[in-house]
Short mmCIF file of N, CA and C in Angstrom, two decimals:
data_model
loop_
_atom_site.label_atom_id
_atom_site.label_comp_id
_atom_site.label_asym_id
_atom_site.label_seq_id
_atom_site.Cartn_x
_atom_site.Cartn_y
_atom_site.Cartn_z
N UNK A 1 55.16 23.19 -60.50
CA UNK A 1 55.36 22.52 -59.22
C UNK A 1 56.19 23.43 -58.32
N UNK A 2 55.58 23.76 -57.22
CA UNK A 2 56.50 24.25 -56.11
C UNK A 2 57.89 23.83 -55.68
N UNK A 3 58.71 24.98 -55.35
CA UNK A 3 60.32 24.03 -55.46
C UNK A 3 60.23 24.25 -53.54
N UNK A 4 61.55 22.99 -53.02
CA UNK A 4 60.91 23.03 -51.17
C UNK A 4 62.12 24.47 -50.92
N UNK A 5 62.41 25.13 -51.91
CA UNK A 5 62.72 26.33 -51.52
C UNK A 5 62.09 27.27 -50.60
N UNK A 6 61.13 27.75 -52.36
CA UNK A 6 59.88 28.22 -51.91
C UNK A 6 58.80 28.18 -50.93
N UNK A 7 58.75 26.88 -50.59
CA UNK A 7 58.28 26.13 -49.65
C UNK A 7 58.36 26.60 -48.32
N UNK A 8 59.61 26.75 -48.27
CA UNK A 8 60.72 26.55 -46.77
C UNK A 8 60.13 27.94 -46.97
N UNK A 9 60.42 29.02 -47.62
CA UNK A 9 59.80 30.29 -47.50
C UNK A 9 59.09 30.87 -46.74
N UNK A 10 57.74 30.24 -47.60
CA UNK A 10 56.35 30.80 -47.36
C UNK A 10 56.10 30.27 -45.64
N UNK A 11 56.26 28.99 -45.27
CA UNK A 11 56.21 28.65 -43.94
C UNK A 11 57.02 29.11 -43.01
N UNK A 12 58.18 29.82 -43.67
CA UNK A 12 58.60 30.52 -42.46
C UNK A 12 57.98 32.06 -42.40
N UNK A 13 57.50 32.63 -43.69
CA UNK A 13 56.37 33.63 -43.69
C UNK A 13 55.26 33.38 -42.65
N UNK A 14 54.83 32.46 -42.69
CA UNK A 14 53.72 31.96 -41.81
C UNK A 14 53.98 31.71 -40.73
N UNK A 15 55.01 31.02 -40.10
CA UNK A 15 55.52 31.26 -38.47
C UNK A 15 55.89 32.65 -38.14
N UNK A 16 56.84 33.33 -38.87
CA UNK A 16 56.60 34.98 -38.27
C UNK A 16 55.36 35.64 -38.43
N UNK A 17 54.57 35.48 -39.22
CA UNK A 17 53.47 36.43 -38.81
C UNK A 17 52.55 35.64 -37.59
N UNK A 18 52.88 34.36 -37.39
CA UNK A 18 52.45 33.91 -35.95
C UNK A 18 52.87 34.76 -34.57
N UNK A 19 53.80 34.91 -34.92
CA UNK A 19 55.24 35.42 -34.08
C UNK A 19 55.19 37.19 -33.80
N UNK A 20 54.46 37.24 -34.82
CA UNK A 20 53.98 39.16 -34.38
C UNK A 20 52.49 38.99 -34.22
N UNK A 21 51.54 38.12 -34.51
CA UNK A 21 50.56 38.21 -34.13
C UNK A 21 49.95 37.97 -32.56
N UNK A 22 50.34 37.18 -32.24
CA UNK A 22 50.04 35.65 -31.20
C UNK A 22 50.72 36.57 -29.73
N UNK A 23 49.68 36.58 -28.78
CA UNK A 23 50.17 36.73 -27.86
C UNK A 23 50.04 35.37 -26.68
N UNK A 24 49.69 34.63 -27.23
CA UNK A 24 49.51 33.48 -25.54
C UNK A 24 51.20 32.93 -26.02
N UNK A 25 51.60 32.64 -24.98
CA UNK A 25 53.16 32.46 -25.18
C UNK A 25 53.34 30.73 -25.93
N UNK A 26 52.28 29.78 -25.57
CA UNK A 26 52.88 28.81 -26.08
C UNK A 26 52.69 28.92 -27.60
N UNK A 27 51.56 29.53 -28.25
CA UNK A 27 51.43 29.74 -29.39
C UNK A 27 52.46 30.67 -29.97
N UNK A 28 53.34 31.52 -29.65
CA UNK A 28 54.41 32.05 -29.67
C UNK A 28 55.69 30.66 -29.65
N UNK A 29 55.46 30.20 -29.06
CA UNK A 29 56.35 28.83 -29.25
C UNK A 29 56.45 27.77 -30.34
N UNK A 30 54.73 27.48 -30.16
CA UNK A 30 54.83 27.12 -31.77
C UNK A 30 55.07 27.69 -32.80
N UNK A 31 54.40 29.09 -32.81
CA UNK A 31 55.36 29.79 -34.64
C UNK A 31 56.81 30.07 -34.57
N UNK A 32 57.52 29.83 -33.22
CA UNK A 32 58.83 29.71 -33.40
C UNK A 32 59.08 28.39 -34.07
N UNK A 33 58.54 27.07 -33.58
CA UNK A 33 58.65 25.70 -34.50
C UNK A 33 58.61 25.57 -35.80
N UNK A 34 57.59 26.64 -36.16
CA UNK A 34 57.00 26.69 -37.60
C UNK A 34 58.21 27.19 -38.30
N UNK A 35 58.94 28.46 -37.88
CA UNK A 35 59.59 29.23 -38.28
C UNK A 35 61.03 28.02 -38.77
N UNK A 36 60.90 27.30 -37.44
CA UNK A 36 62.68 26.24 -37.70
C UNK A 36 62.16 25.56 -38.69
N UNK A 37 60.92 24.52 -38.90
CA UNK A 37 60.76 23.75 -39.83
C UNK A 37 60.88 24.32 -41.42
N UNK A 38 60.21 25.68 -41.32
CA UNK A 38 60.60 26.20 -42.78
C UNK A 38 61.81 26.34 -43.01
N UNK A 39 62.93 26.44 -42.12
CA UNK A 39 64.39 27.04 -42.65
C UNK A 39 64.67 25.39 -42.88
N UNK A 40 64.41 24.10 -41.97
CA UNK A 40 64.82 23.40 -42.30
C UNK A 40 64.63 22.92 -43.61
N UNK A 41 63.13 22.92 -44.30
CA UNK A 41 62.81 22.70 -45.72
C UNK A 41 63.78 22.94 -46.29
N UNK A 42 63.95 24.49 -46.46
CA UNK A 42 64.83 25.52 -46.86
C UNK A 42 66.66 24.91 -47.12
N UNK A 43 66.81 24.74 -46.45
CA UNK A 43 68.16 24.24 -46.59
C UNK A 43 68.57 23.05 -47.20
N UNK A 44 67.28 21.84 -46.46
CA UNK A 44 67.11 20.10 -47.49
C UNK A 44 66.95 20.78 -48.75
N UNK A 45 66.23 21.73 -48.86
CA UNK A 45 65.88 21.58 -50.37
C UNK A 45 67.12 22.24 -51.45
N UNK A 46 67.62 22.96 -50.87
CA UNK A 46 69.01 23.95 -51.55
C UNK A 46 70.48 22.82 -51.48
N UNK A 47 70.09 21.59 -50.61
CA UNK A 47 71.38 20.45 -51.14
C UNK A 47 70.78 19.68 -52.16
N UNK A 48 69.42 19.64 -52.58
CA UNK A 48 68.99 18.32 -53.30
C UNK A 48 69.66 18.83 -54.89
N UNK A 49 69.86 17.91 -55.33
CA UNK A 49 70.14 18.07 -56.59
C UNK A 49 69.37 16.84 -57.23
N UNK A 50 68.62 17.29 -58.61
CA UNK A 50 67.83 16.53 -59.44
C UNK A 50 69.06 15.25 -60.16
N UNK A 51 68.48 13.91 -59.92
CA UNK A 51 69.05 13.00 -60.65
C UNK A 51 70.05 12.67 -59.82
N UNK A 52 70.44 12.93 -58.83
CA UNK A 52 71.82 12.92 -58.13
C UNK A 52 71.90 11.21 -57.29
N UNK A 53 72.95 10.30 -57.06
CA UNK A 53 72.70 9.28 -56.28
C UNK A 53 73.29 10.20 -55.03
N UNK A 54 73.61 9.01 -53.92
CA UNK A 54 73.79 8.95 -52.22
C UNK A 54 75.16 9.06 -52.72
N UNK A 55 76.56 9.49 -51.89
CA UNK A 55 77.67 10.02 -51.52
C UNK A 55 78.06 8.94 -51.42
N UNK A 56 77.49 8.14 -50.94
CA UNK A 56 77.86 6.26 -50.72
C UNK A 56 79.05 5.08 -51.93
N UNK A 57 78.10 5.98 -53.10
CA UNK A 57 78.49 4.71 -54.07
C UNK A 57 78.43 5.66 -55.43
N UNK A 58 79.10 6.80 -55.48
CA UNK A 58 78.84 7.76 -56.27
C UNK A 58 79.03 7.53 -58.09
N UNK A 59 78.12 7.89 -58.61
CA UNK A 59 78.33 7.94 -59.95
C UNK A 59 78.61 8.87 -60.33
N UNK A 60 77.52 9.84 -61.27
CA UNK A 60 78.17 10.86 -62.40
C UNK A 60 78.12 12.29 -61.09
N UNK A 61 76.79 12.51 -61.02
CA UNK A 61 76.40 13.15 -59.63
C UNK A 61 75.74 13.13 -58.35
N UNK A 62 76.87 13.70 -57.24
CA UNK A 62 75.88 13.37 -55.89
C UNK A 62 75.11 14.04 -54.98
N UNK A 63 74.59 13.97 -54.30
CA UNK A 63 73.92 14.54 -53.28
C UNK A 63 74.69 15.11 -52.35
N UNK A 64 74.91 16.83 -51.73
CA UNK A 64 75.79 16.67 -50.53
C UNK A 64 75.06 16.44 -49.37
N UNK A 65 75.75 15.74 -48.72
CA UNK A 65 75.31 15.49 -47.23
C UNK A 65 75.08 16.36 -46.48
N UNK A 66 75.78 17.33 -46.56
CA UNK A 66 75.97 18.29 -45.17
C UNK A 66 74.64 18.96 -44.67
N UNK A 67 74.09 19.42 -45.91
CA UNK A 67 73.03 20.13 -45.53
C UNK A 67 71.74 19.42 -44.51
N UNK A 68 71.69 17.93 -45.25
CA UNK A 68 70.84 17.28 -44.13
C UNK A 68 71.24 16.62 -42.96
N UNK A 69 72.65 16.81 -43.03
CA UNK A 69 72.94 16.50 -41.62
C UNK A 69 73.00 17.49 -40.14
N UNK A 70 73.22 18.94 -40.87
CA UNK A 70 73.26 20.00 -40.29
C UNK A 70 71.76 20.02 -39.38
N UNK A 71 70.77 20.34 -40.48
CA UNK A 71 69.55 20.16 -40.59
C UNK A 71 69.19 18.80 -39.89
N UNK A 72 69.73 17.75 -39.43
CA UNK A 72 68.67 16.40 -38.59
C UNK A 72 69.81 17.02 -37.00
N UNK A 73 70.62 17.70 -36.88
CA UNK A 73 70.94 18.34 -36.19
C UNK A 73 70.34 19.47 -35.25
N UNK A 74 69.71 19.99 -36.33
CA UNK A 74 68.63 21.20 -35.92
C UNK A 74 67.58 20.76 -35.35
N UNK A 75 66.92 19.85 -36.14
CA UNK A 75 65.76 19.46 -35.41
C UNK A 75 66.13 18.85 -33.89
N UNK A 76 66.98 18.30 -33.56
CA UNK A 76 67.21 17.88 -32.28
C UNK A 76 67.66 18.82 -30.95
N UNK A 77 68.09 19.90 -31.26
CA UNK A 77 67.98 20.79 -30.76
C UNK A 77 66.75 21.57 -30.65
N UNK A 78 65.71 21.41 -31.56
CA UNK A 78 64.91 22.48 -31.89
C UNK A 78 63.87 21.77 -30.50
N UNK A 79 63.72 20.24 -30.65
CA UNK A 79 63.12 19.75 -29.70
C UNK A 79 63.22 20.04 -28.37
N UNK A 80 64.58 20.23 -28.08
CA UNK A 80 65.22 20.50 -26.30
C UNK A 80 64.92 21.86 -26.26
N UNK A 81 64.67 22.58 -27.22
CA UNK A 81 64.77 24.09 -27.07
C UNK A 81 62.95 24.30 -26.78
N UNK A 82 62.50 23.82 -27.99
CA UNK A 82 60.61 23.73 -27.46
C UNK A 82 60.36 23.32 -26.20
N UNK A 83 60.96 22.06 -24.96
CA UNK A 83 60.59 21.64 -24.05
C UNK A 83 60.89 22.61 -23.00
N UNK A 84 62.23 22.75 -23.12
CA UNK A 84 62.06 23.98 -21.95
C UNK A 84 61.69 25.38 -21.91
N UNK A 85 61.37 25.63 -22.93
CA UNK A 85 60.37 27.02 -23.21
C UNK A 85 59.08 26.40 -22.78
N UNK A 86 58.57 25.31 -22.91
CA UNK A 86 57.46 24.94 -22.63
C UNK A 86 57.23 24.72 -21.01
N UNK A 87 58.13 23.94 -20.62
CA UNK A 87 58.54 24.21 -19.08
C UNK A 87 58.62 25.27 -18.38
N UNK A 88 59.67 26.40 -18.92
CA UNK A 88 59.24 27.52 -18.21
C UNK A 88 57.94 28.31 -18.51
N UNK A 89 57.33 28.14 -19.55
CA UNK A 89 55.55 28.54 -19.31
C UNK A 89 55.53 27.77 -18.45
N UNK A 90 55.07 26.63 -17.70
CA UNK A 90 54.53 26.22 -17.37
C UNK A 90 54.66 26.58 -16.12
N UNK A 91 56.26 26.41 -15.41
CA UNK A 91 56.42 27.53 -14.47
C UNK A 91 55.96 28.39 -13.82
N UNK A 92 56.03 29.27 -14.98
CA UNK A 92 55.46 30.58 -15.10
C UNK A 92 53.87 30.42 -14.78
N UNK A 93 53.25 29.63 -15.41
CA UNK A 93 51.74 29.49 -14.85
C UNK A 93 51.53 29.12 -13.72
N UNK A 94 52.08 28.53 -13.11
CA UNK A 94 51.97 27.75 -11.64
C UNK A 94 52.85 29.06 -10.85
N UNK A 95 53.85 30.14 -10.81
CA UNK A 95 53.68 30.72 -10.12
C UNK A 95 52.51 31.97 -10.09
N UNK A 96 52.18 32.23 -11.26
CA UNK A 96 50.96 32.98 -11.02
C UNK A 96 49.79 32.85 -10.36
N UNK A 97 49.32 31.35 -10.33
CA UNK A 97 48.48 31.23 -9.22
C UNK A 97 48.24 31.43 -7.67
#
């Protein structure tokens, strides 16, 4: 079974070679997305610990938080950061005409 290490990896393998391939800029935008979602895997998966409960009500072992909080952090930024890259293409297209 694949670990979401590995995971987080290979998809961020796959957004950079978007990222040197891809010249239309929004597609350049998206393998930048691709690229955040793999690090985010990447990081959920390097706090999980097998068997572990919630931080909440702790038994023998727990889960740390930080990493997915960092990470539901990221993604919310990652969103504001896609829109106005997307905006200024868009910009950018409307002054070229």
């Amino acid at each position: 079974m694949i670990n979401p290490e590995l995971a987080g990896i290979i998809i961020i393998l796959i957004g950079l070679y978007g990222l040197m391939t891809k010249e239309n800029l929004i597609k350049i935008v998206l393998s930048i997305n691709v690229v955040s979602i793999g690090l985010v895997l990447f990081f959920i998966g390097t706090g999980y610990v097998e068997g572990a409960d919630v931080p909440i009500m702790p038994r023998e072992k727990v889960v740390d938080p930080l990493p997915a909080t960092l990470m539901l952090t990221t993604l919310v930024v990652d969103v504001a950061i896609t829109s106005l890259a997307l905006a200024l293409i868009l910009k950018m297209g409307r002054e070229e005409e």
